[in-house]
Short mmCIF file of C-alpha atoms in Angstrom, two decimals:
data_model
loop_
_atom_site.label_atom_id
_atom_site.label_comp_id
_atom_site.label_asym_id
_atom_site.label_seq_id
_atom_site.Cartn_x
_atom_site.Cartn_y
_atom_site.Cartn_z
CA MET T 1 73.03 -6.21 176.19
CA GLN T 2 74.01 -8.19 172.82
CA GLN T 3 75.98 -6.05 170.13
CA PRO T 4 74.39 -5.23 166.98
CA SER T 5 76.34 -7.32 163.81
CA GLY T 6 78.48 -5.25 161.60
CA GLN T 7 80.43 -3.73 164.16
CA ILE T 8 84.16 -2.76 162.81
CA SER T 9 87.43 -3.61 165.56
CA PRO T 10 89.21 -0.54 166.20
CA ASP T 11 92.05 -2.12 163.58
CA GLY T 12 89.17 -2.93 160.81
CA PHE T 13 90.97 -6.20 160.27
CA TRP T 14 87.30 -7.63 162.01
CA MET T 15 84.01 -7.85 161.90
CA TRP T 16 81.30 -8.85 164.61
CA ASN T 17 78.35 -10.98 162.60
CA GLY T 18 76.21 -11.04 166.04
CA SER T 19 77.93 -13.55 167.91
CA GLN T 20 81.95 -13.72 167.24
CA TRP T 21 84.41 -11.85 165.77
CA VAL T 22 85.11 -12.64 162.27
CA PRO T 23 88.03 -11.73 159.80
CA ASN T 24 86.24 -8.21 157.89
CA PRO T 25 85.05 -9.07 154.63
CA TYR T 26 85.27 -5.64 153.51
CA ARG T 27 88.67 -4.44 154.18
CA ALA T 28 90.69 -3.25 151.30
CA PRO T 29 93.55 -5.41 150.93
CA MET T 30 96.44 -4.94 151.92
CA PRO T 31 99.25 -3.25 148.48
CA ALA T 32 102.02 -5.67 147.80
CA PRO T 33 105.06 -4.02 147.97
CA SER T 34 106.55 -3.19 144.64
CA ALA T 35 109.50 -4.71 143.59
CA PRO T 36 112.18 -2.85 141.83
CA PRO T 37 112.03 -3.27 137.57
CA TYR T 38 114.21 -6.05 136.54
CA GLU T 39 117.40 -4.70 135.16
CA SER T 40 119.86 -6.92 133.38
CA ALA T 41 123.71 -7.09 134.75
CA ARG T 42 124.83 -8.07 131.30
CA PHE T 43 126.69 -5.61 131.07
CA ARG T 44 128.88 -5.35 134.50
CA ALA T 45 129.14 -8.90 133.65
CA GLY T 46 130.54 -8.21 130.69
CA VAL T 47 132.92 -5.68 132.03
CA VAL T 48 133.48 -8.05 135.26
CA THR T 49 134.89 -11.07 132.91
CA ILE T 50 137.67 -7.97 130.84
CA LEU T 51 139.20 -7.42 134.61
CA LEU T 52 139.09 -10.51 136.12
CA ALA T 53 140.71 -12.00 132.98
CA ALA T 54 143.33 -9.41 133.31
CA THR T 55 143.87 -10.41 136.89
CA ILE T 56 145.31 -13.85 135.38
CA PRO T 57 148.87 -12.25 133.88
CA GLY T 58 149.36 -9.94 137.15
CA SER T 59 148.87 -13.24 138.73
CA LEU T 60 151.23 -15.53 136.19
CA LEU T 61 153.97 -12.95 136.95
CA LEU T 62 153.85 -12.73 140.80
CA THR T 63 154.01 -15.85 141.27
CA ALA T 64 157.08 -16.16 139.42
CA ALA T 65 158.91 -12.99 141.34
CA SER T 66 158.10 -14.84 144.25
CA LEU T 67 160.03 -18.11 143.20
CA MET T 68 162.42 -15.69 141.93
CA THR T 69 163.06 -14.39 145.69
CA ASP T 70 162.50 -17.94 146.96
CA LEU T 71 164.79 -20.21 144.83
CA VAL T 72 167.98 -17.04 144.90
CA PRO T 73 168.37 -16.44 148.02
CA ASN T 74 171.36 -14.17 147.42
CA PRO T 75 171.24 -12.69 143.88
CA ASN T 76 173.66 -10.66 142.48
CA ASP T 77 173.14 -6.30 141.66
CA GLN T 78 171.45 -8.05 137.63
CA GLN T 79 169.43 -10.05 139.80
CA SER T 80 168.26 -7.54 142.68
CA LEU T 81 167.40 -5.48 139.88
CA LEU T 82 165.42 -7.80 137.95
CA ILE T 83 163.43 -9.46 140.58
CA GLY T 84 162.87 -6.18 142.07
CA LEU T 85 161.12 -4.80 138.06
CA LEU T 86 159.66 -8.04 137.65
CA ALA T 87 157.78 -7.52 140.89
CA LEU T 88 157.17 -3.81 140.62
CA LEU T 89 155.50 -4.69 136.88
CA ALA T 90 153.42 -8.15 138.65
CA GLY T 91 152.18 -5.53 141.26
CA LEU T 92 150.74 -3.30 138.98
CA LEU T 93 149.65 -5.21 137.03
CA TRP T 94 147.44 -7.41 139.53
CA PHE T 95 146.28 -4.64 141.51
CA GLY T 96 145.07 -2.64 139.08
CA ALA T 97 143.26 -4.63 137.47
CA LEU T 98 141.97 -6.90 140.62
CA ILE T 99 140.91 -3.40 142.31
CA SER T 100 139.37 -2.69 138.72
CA ALA T 101 137.37 -5.92 139.01
CA THR T 102 136.67 -5.08 142.45
CA VAL T 103 134.65 -2.46 142.09
CA PHE T 104 132.69 -3.88 139.25
CA PHE T 105 131.97 -6.69 140.45
CA CYS T 106 130.35 -5.40 143.61
CA MET T 107 128.56 -3.10 141.16
CA TRP T 108 127.18 -6.59 139.45
CA LEU T 109 126.58 -8.40 142.76
CA HIS T 110 124.65 -4.75 143.86
CA ARG T 111 122.22 -5.27 140.42
CA VAL T 112 121.85 -9.51 141.09
CA ILE T 113 120.66 -9.24 144.36
CA ARG T 114 117.97 -5.89 143.34
CA ASN T 115 116.75 -8.20 140.74
CA MET T 116 115.99 -11.13 143.22
CA PRO T 117 112.56 -9.68 144.20
CA ALA T 118 111.47 -9.19 140.17
CA LEU T 119 112.21 -12.72 139.86
CA GLY T 120 109.97 -14.02 142.40
CA SER T 121 112.46 -14.22 145.91
CA PRO T 122 111.13 -11.27 147.41
CA ASP T 123 113.53 -11.80 150.75
CA PRO T 124 116.50 -11.65 149.34
CA HIS T 125 118.73 -13.06 152.30
CA TRP T 126 120.71 -9.33 152.91
CA SER T 127 119.58 -6.14 150.92
CA ALA T 128 121.70 -5.71 147.74
CA THR T 129 124.21 -3.04 149.69
CA ARG T 130 124.49 -4.97 153.08
CA SER T 131 125.31 -7.92 150.36
CA VAL T 132 128.12 -5.72 149.02
CA VAL T 133 128.83 -3.93 152.53
CA TYR T 134 129.70 -7.42 153.97
CA CYS T 135 132.43 -7.77 151.44
CA PHE T 136 135.12 -5.21 153.29
CA ILE T 137 134.43 -6.93 156.84
CA PRO T 138 137.03 -8.93 158.46
CA ILE T 139 135.83 -12.22 159.14
CA VAL T 140 132.64 -12.27 157.69
CA SER T 141 134.56 -11.12 154.18
CA TRP T 142 135.77 -15.17 154.84
CA PHE T 143 132.10 -16.48 153.78
CA HIS T 144 131.03 -13.05 151.17
CA PRO T 145 129.89 -12.62 148.89
CA MET T 146 129.67 -16.26 148.30
CA ARG T 147 126.58 -16.64 150.21
CA SER T 148 125.21 -13.91 149.00
CA VAL T 149 126.28 -14.96 144.87
CA LEU T 150 124.43 -18.75 145.86
CA ASP T 151 121.09 -16.76 147.33
CA ALA T 152 120.59 -14.85 144.57
CA TRP T 153 121.70 -18.48 141.88
CA ARG T 154 119.53 -19.93 144.35
CA GLY T 155 116.84 -17.00 142.68
CA SER T 156 117.48 -17.96 140.00
CA ASP T 157 115.88 -21.13 139.25
CA SER T 158 114.03 -21.21 136.43
CA SER T 159 111.50 -24.48 138.00
CA GLN T 160 109.74 -22.54 139.93
CA ARG T 161 108.57 -19.21 139.88
CA TRP T 162 107.97 -18.05 143.77
CA LEU T 163 110.73 -18.63 145.75
CA THR T 164 111.27 -18.02 149.64
CA GLN T 165 114.79 -17.61 151.66
CA GLY T 166 113.22 -21.71 152.90
CA SER T 167 112.86 -23.04 149.61
CA ARG T 168 116.28 -21.76 148.75
CA ARG T 169 117.72 -22.94 150.97
CA ALA T 170 116.58 -26.21 150.26
CA ILE T 171 118.26 -25.71 146.36
CA PRO T 172 121.93 -27.49 146.55
CA PRO T 173 125.04 -25.58 145.88
CA PRO T 174 126.52 -25.61 142.48
CA VAL T 175 129.67 -27.08 141.85
CA LEU T 176 131.03 -24.41 140.52
CA ILE T 177 130.48 -21.45 143.54
CA VAL T 178 131.67 -24.22 145.64
CA VAL T 179 134.78 -24.67 143.21
CA TRP T 180 135.01 -20.69 142.66
CA TRP T 181 135.15 -19.78 146.18
CA MET T 182 137.75 -22.76 147.81
CA SER T 183 139.57 -21.50 145.33
CA TRP T 184 139.59 -18.52 146.03
CA LEU T 185 140.81 -18.58 149.59
CA ILE T 186 143.15 -21.44 148.91
CA GLY T 187 145.32 -18.56 146.79
CA ILE T 188 144.94 -15.96 149.13
CA TYR T 189 145.59 -18.20 151.97
CA ALA T 190 148.72 -20.43 150.32
CA GLY T 191 149.66 -17.21 149.20
CA ASN T 192 150.54 -15.05 152.44
CA LEU T 193 151.58 -17.66 154.32
CA GLY T 194 154.41 -18.62 151.36
CA SER T 195 155.27 -14.82 151.68
CA ARG T 196 156.56 -15.32 155.51
CA LEU T 197 158.65 -18.27 154.72
CA THR T 198 161.62 -18.47 152.59
CA GLY T 199 163.12 -21.63 150.83
CA LEU T 200 161.18 -24.69 149.12
CA GLY T 201 158.87 -24.69 151.35
CA ALA T 202 157.82 -20.72 150.32
CA ALA T 203 158.16 -21.41 147.06
CA VAL T 204 155.88 -24.18 147.45
CA LEU T 205 153.22 -22.15 148.70
CA ASP T 206 154.17 -19.53 146.04
CA VAL T 207 153.26 -22.07 143.44
CA VAL T 208 149.58 -23.43 145.16
CA GLY T 209 149.16 -19.43 145.91
CA GLY T 210 149.77 -18.34 142.24
CA ILE T 211 147.28 -21.81 141.20
CA GLY T 212 144.54 -21.06 143.11
CA LEU T 213 144.64 -17.19 141.95
CA VAL T 214 144.10 -17.83 138.15
CA ALA T 215 141.69 -20.77 139.34
CA ALA T 216 139.76 -18.62 141.00
CA ALA T 217 139.49 -15.73 138.67
CA VAL T 218 138.46 -18.37 136.07
CA PHE T 219 135.68 -20.18 138.11
CA CYS T 220 134.53 -16.55 139.17
CA LEU T 221 134.00 -15.39 135.99
CA MET T 222 132.50 -18.40 134.84
CA VAL T 223 129.98 -17.46 137.75
CA VAL T 224 129.55 -13.93 136.91
CA ARG T 225 128.44 -15.22 133.21
CA GLU T 226 126.38 -17.92 133.67
CA LEU T 227 124.21 -16.53 137.46
CA THR T 228 123.57 -13.27 134.99
CA ALA T 229 122.32 -15.94 132.00
CA ARG T 230 120.60 -17.57 134.48
CA GLN T 231 118.64 -14.33 135.63
CA ASP T 232 117.79 -13.27 132.28
CA ARG T 233 116.21 -16.47 131.40
CA LYS T 234 114.04 -16.30 133.91
CA HIS T 235 113.12 -12.69 133.75
CA ALA T 236 112.12 -14.33 130.47
CA SER T 237 110.39 -16.87 131.56
CA ILE T 238 108.45 -14.34 133.25
CA ALA T 239 107.95 -11.80 130.41
CA ILE T 240 105.92 -14.52 128.42
CA GLY T 241 104.02 -15.85 131.18
CA GLN T 242 105.38 -19.71 131.37
CA LEU T 243 105.63 -18.64 135.02
CA VAL T 244 103.27 -17.52 136.89
#
């Protein structure tokens, strides 16, 4: 016996029209997932900028202390005291500023990733929390937070209202982010290797490491400020109806 038309499938998605199952036109549409409201990261970016700038004097003093250790292999008591005090002051200044900058950078990163759905990227590659956690996992941290920052940067592209993961990957990475991360890796690993050597080779690596850390701080604060501005601009364009 032929089934009467109008029957609805148990899941509600299909309706029998008398000869075949067709999509149910009377089914209520699924509610769209709500995105968290946009909140500008401007304040957090400002704090990060100040703290990153504060790491620069510490980096320079650490480099100077390392050079004195490398180039004065047998210091007298007065020289040892001077080098020790300089290293202590540099370490306190640099690590204090770096730890504070790291905390606020993570807060800033959490905010810019959380803003992505409100700006038209409903599928961030990592959640805001995971983006922060990955920054502290060994080996994975070689690529984070750069990859999360890059995802948020692409998602803030004002030429398109909606950007999926696939369309974001098609946007080339900006030179600024690449240079920032390369400077950071060079600074960290050159300095680490220099601390294991002595003499002229150690001095060269210490200088390279110091330059790398200073450059990384400068490029990082530029990334933070520019990405924050990009998100604010796109949000403003959405709010006034320029992007639909």
